[in-house]
Coordinates of C-alpha atoms in Angstrom, one line a residue:
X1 CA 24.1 -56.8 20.9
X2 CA 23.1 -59.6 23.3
X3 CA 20.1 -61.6 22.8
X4 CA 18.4 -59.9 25.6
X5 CA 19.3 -56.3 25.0
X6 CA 18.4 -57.2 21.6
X7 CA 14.9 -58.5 22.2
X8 CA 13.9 -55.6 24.7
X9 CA 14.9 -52.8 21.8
X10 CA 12.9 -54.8 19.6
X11 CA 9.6 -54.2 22.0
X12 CA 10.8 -50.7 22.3
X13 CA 10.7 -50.4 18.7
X14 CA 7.6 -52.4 18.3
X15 CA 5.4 -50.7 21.1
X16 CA 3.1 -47.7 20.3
X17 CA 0.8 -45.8 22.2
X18 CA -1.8 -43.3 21.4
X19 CA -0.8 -40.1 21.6
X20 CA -2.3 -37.0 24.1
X21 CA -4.1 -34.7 21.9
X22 CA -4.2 -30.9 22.4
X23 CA -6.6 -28.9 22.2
X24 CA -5.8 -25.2 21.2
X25 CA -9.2 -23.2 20.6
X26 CA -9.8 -20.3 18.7
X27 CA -7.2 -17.4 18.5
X28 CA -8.7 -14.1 18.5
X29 CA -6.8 -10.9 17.6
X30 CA -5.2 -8.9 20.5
X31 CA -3.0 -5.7 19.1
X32 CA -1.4 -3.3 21.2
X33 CA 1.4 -0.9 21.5
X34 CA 0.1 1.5 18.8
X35 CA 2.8 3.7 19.6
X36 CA 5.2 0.9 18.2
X37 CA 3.2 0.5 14.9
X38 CA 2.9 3.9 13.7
X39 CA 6.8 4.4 14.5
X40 CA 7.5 1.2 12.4
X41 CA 5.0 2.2 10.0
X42 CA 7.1 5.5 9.3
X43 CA 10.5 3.9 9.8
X44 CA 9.5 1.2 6.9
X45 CA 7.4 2.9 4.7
X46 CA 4.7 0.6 6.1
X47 CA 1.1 1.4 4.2
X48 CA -1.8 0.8 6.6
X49 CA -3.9 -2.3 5.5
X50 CA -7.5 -3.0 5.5
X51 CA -7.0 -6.6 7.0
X52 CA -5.0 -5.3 10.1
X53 CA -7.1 -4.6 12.7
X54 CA -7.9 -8.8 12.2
X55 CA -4.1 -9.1 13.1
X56 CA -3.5 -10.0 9.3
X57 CA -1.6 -8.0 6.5
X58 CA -4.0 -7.6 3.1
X59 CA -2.3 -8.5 0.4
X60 CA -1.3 -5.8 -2.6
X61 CA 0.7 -5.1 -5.5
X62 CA 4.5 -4.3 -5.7
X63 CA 7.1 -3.6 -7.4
X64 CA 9.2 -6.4 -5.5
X65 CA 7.5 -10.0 -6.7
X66 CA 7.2 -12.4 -3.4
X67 CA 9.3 -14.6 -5.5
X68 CA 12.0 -12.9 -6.0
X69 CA 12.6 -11.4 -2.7
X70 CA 12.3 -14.9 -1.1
X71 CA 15.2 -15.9 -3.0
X72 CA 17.5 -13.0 -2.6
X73 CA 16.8 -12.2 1.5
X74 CA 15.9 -15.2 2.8
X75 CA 18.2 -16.9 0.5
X76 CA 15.1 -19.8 -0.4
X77 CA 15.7 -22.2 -3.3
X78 CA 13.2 -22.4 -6.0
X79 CA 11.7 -25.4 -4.9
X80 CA 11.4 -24.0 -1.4
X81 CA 9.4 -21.1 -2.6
X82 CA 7.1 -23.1 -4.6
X83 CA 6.0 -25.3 -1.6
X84 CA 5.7 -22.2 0.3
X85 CA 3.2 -20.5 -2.0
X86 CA 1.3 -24.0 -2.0
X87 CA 0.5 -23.5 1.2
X88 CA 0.1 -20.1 1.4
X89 CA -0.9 -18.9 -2.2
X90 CA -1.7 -15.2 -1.2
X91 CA 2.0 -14.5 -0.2
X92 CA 2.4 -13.9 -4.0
X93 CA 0.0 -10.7 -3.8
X94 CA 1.7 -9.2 -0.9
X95 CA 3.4 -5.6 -1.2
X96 CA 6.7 -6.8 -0.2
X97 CA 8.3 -3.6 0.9
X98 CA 5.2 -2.6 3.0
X99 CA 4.2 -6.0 3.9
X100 CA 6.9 -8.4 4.1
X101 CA 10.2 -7.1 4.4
X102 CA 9.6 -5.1 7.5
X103 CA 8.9 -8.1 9.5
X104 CA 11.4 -10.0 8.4
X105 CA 13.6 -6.8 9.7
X106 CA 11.7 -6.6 12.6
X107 CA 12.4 -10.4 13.9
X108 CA 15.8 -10.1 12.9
X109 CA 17.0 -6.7 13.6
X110 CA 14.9 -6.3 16.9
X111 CA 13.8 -9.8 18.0
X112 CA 16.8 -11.4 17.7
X113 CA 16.8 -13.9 15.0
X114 CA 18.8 -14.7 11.9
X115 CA 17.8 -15.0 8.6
X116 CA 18.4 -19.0 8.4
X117 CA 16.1 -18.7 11.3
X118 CA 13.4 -16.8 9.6
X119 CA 13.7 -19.3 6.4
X120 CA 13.2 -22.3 8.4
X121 CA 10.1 -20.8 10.1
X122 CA 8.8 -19.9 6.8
X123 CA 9.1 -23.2 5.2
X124 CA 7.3 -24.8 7.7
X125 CA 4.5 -22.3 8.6
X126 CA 4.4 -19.2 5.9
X127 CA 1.3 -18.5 8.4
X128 CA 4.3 -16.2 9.9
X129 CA 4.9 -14.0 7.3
X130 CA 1.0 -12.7 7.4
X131 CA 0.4 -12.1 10.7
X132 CA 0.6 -7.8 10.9
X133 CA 3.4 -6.1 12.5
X134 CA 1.5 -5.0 15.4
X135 CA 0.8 -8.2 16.2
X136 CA 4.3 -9.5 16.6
X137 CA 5.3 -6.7 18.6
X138 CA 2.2 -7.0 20.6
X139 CA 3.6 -11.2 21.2
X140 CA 7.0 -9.8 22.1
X141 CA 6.0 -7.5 24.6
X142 CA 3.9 -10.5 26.1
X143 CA 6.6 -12.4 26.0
X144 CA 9.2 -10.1 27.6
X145 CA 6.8 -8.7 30.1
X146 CA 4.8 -11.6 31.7
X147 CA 7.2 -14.3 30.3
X148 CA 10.7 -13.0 31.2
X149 CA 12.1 -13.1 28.1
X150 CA 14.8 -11.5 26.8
X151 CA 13.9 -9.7 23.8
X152 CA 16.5 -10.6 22.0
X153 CA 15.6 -14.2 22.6
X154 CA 11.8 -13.9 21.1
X155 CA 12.8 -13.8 17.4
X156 CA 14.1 -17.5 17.7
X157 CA 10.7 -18.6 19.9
X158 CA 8.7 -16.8 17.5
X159 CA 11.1 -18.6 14.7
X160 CA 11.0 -22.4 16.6
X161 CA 6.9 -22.3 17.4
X162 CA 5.3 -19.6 14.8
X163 CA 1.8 -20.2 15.6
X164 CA 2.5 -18.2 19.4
X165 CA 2.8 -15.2 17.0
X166 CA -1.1 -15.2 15.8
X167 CA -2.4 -17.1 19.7
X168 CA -4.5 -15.0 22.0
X169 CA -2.8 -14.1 24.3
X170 CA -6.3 -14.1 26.9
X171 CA -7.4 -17.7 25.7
X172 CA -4.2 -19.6 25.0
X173 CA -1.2 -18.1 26.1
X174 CA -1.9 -16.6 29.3
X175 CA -3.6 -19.6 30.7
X176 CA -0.6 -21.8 30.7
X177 CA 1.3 -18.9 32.0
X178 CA -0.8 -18.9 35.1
X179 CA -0.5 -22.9 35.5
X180 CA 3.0 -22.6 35.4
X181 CA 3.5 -20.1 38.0
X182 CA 0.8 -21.1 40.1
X183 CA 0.4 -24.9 40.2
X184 CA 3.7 -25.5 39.4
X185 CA 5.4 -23.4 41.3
X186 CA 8.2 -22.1 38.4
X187 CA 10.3 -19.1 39.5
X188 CA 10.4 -16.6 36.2
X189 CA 13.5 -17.6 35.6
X190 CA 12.5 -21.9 34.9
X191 CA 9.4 -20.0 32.8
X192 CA 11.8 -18.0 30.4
X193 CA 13.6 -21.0 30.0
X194 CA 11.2 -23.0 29.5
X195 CA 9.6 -21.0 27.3
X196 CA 12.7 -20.8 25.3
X197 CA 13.5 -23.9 24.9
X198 CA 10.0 -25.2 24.2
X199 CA 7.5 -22.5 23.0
X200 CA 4.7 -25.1 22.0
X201 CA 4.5 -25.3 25.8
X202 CA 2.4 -21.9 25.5
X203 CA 0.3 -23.6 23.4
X204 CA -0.9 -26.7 25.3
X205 CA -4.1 -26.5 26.9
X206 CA -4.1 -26.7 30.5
X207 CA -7.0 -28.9 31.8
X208 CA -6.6 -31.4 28.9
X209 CA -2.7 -31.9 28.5
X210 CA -0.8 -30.0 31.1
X211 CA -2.7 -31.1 34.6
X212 CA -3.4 -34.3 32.8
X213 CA 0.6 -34.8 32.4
X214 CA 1.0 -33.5 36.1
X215 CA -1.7 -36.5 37.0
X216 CA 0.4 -38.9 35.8
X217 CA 3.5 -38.4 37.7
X218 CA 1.1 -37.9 41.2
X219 CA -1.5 -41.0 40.3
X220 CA 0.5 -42.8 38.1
X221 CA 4.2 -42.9 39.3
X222 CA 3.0 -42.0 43.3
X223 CA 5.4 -38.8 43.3
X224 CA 4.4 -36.3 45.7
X225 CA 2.6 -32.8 44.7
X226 CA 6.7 -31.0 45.7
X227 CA 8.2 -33.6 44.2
X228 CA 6.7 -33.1 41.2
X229 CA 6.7 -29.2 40.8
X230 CA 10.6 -29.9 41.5
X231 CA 10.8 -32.3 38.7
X232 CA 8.9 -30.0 36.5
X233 CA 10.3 -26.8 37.8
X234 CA 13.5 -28.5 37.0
X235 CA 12.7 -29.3 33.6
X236 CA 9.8 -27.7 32.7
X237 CA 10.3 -29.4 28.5
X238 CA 9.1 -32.3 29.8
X239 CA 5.6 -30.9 30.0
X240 CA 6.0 -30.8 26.0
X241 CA 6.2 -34.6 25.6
X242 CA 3.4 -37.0 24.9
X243 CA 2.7 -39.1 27.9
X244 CA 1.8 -42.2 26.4
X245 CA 4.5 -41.8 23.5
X246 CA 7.3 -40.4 25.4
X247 CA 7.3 -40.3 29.2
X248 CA 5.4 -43.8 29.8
X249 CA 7.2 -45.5 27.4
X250 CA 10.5 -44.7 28.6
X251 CA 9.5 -45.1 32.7
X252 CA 8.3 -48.8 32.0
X253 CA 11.5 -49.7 29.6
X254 CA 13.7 -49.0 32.8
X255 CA 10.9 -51.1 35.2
X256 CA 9.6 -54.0 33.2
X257 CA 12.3 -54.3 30.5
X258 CA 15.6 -53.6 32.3
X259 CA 14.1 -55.4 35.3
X260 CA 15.1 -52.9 37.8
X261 CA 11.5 -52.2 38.7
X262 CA 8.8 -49.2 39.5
X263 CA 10.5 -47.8 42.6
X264 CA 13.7 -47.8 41.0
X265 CA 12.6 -46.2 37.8
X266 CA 10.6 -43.5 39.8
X267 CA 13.8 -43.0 41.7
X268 CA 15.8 -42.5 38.5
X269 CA 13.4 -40.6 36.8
X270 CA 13.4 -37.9 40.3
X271 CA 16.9 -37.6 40.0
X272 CA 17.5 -37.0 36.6
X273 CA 14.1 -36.1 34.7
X274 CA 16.2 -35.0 31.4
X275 CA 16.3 -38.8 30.9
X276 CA 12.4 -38.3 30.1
X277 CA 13.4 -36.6 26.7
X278 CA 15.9 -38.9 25.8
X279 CA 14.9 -41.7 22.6
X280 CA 14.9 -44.8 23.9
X281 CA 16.0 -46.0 19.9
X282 CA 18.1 -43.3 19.4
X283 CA 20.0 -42.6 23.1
X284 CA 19.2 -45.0 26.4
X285 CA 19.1 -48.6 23.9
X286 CA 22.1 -48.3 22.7
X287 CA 24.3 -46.5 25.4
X288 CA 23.1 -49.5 27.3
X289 CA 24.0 -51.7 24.9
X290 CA 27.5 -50.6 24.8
X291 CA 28.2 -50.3 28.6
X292 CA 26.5 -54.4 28.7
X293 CA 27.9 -56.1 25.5
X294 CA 30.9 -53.9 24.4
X295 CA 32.3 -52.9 27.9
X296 CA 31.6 -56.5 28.9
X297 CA 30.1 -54.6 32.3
X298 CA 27.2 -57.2 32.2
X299 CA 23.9 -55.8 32.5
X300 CA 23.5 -55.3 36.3
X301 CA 26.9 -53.0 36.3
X302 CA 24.9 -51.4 33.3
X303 CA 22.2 -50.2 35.0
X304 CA 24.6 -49.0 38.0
X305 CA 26.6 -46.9 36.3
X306 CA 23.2 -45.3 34.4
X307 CA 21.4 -44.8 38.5
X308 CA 25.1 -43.5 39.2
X309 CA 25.6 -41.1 36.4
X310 CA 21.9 -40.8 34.4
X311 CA 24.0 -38.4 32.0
X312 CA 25.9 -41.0 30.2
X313 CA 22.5 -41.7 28.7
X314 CA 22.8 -38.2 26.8
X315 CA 26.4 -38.6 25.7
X316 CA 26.9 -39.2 22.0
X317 CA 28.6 -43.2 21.6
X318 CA 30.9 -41.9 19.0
X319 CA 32.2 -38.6 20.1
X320 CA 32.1 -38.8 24.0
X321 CA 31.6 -42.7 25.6
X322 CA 33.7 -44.9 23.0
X323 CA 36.4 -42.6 23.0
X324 CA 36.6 -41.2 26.4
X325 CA 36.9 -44.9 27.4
X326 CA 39.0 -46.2 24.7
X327 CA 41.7 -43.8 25.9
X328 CA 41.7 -44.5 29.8
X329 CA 41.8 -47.9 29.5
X330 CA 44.0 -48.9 26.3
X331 CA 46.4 -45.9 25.6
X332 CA 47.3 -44.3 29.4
X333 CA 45.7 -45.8 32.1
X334 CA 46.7 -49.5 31.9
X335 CA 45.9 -49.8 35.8
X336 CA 42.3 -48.1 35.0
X337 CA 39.6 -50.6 35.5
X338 CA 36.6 -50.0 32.5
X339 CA 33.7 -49.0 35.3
X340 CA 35.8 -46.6 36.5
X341 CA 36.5 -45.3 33.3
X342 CA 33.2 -44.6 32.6
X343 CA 32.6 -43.1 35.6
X344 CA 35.1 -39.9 34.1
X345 CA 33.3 -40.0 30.9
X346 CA 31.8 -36.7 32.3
X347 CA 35.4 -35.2 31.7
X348 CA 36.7 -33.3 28.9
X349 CA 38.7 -36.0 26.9
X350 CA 41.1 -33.0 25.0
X351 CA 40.1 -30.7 27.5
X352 CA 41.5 -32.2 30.8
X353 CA 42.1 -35.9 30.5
X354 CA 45.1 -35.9 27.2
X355 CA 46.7 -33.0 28.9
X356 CA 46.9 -34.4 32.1
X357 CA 48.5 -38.0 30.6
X358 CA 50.7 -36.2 28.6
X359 CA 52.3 -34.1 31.7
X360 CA 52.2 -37.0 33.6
X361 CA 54.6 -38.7 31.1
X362 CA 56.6 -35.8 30.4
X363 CA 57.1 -35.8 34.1
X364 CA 57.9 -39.3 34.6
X365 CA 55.2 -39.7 36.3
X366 CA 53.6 -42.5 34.8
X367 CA 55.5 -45.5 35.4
X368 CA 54.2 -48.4 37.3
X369 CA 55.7 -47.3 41.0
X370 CA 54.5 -43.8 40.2
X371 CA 51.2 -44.3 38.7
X372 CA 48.6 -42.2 39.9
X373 CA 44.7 -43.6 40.5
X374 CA 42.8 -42.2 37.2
X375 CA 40.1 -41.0 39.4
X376 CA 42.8 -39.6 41.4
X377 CA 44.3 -37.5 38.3
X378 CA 41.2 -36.3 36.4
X379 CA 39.0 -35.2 39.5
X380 CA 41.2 -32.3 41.2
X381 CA 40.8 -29.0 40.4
X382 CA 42.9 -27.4 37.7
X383 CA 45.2 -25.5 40.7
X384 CA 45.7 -28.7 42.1
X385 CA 46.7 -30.6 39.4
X386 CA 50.0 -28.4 38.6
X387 CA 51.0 -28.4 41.5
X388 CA 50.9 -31.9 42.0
X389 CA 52.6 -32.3 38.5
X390 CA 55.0 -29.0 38.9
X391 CA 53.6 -27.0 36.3
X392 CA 52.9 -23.7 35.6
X393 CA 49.6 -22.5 34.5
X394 CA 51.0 -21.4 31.3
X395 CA 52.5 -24.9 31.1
X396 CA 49.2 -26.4 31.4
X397 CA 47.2 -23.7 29.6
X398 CA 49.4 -24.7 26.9
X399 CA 49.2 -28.5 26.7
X400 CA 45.4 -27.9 26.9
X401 CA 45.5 -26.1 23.4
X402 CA 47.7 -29.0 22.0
X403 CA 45.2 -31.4 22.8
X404 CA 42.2 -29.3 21.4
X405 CA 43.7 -28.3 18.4
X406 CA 44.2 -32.0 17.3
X407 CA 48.0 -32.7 18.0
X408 CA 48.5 -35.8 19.0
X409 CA 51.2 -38.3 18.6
X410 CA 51.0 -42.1 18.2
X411 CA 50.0 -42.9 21.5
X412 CA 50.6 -46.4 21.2
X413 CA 54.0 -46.3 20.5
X414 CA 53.9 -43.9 23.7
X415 CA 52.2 -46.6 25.6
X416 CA 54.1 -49.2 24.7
X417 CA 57.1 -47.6 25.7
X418 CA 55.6 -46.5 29.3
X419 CA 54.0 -50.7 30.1

């Protein structure tokens, strides 16, 4: 790494900010759908409790311990049911076959999720596991009637963020719903998505976090009130980062640190606002890094090929850039400049790039007088391509599979033989 990429990840690393707080407030009880509850209650053997009208099962005795039936369905180590009866110690009381098991069903068999799922949700929040029946039907139908979910998509939001299960639905999640729609703008589509991609969304509140994160891209970064509910609407996850840790951190590493400035940054950030959820340690450092030092672009090509193509930043180094690259400049392309090579990195290396070489070849069609532009090659459509090379589809469909399944052959013996 050079000395100057080098010092600006060490004031990435170095620089904190205090984080935006939430502020969630009470969560009163709403049930609904009794028709639901008695059916389930009859299906499942499912003995009313005295704690459920709170939106809580009571706990009583069975004949199946807690214990043992954490182990066997939800396939929990020892140690993992330990921890979770620290936290929640009356789990062990619970009537497992009235109780328990019937909304572990219930997520998996009717909302969707899988039992791996349902394990990691208990682990981290056994809350899940005592909040009543009713009340995660009552969630679900919220979710897929306001919300726009698909129902078989709320076992793994109720799974990813279990505290939506036991919010009010009047005082927490409502309220954002409302924001979302109307001061954002979000069709139901963007709210389903974004819903299912980040639940804790639901869970913000919206005069302390949400219009204060919508402030900072109208005060703060001068984007206008459409440009912003675009940039939202667009990718509504970003409303789930921290401003100060997240967002702010990464808009001033592109305009103080890089040097490229606010306007330019703003203008990055409009065009691609996934960059926003990107680490700056983990993703933009050292993709940087590599286009600067390794590539030898310099750090001014850098940055061109990132305002060019923002989804490089997103791309893993190991399993997409360095390879991708590595192969159209060192083992087919001999006439393909490295900028332009990363300019394809967006292309399937076995899916479109090693096929393509390898028909080439086959063809005679990469020699020196016959050597097609790499931009050229890769770009056309699939249609194009064979007929260009005089190939059939099953020709190509074929050579497509070689190069996905892992056959390869030494390609620099191959290359050698073609320079």
């Amino acid at each position: 790494m050079s000395a100057t990429l080098a010092s600006r990840n060490a004031i990435v690393t170095s620089r904190r900010s205090t984080p935006y707080a939430s502020t969630l407030g009470s969560r009163p009880t709403r049930l609904s759908n009794p028709a639901f509850t008695m059916r389930q209650k009859e299906q499942a053997r499912f003995r009313p409790l005295p704690s459920l009208s709170r939106g809580e099962d009571a706990s009583t005795s069975g004949s199946n311990s807690f214990e043992s039936y954490a182990r066997t369905a939800l396939a929990m180590s020892d140690a993992d049911v330990e921890k979770v009866l620290a936290h929640t110690p009356k789990l062990a009381g619970y009537d497992v076959a009235g109780a328990i098991a019937p909304k572990v069903e219930h997520l998996c068999q009717e909302l969707g999720a899988d039992v791996a799922r349902v394990r990691r949700a208990v682990q981290r929040e056994p809350r899940l596991l005592t909040v009543s029946l009713d009340r995660l039907e009552s969630t679900a139908c919220w979710l897929t009637d306001e919300c726009g979910v698909r129902r078989g998509d709320v076992g793994a939001i109720l799974c990813k963020q279990p505290s939506v299960a036991w919010s009010s639905v009047d005082a927490n999640l409502r309220p954002t719903m409302t924001f979302l729609v109307e001061e954002l703008g979000m069709s139901p589509t963007a709210v389903a998505r974004a819903v299912k991609r980040r639940p804790s969304i639901l869970l913000m509140n919206v005069d302390d976090n949400l219009r204060a994160k919508k402030r900072y891209f109208t005060d703060r970064l001068g984007l206008g009130e459409e440009t912003v509910r675009a940039v939202l609407a667009k990718n509504p996850e970003i409303l789930a980062l921290s401003v100060e840790d997240s967002v702010a951190r990464t808009v001033e590493f592109f305009a103080r640190d890089l040097g490229i400035g606010g306007d330019r940054a703003v203008k990055l950030i409009t065009k691609a606002p996934a960059v926003l959820s990107l680490s700056l340690e983990r993703n933009i450092v050292p993709t940087i890094d590599f286009l600067a030092d390794e590539l030898d672009l310099g750090i001014e090509r850098a940055i061109k090929c990132i305002e060019t193509r923002p989804q490089l930043l997103a791309y893993s180094l190991e399993r997409k850039l360095r390879p991708t690259v590595r192969y159209l400049v060192d083992e087919f392309f001999p006439a393909c400049d490295v900028y332009d090579a990363v300019q394809l990195v967006n292309y399937s290396l076995k899916g479109r790039i090693i096929p393509r070489v390898r028909i080439l070849r086959r063809k005679g069609m990469m020699s020196e007088q016959a050597l097609h532009k790499p931009s050229y090659v890769v770009c056309m459509r699939d249609d194009q391509f064979q007929k260009l090379a005089g190939v059939t589809p099953e020709e190509y469909a074929l050579e497509v599979a070689r190069a996905k399944d892992g056959e390869t052959k030494d390609v620099t013996s191959e290359t050698a033989g073609a320079r």
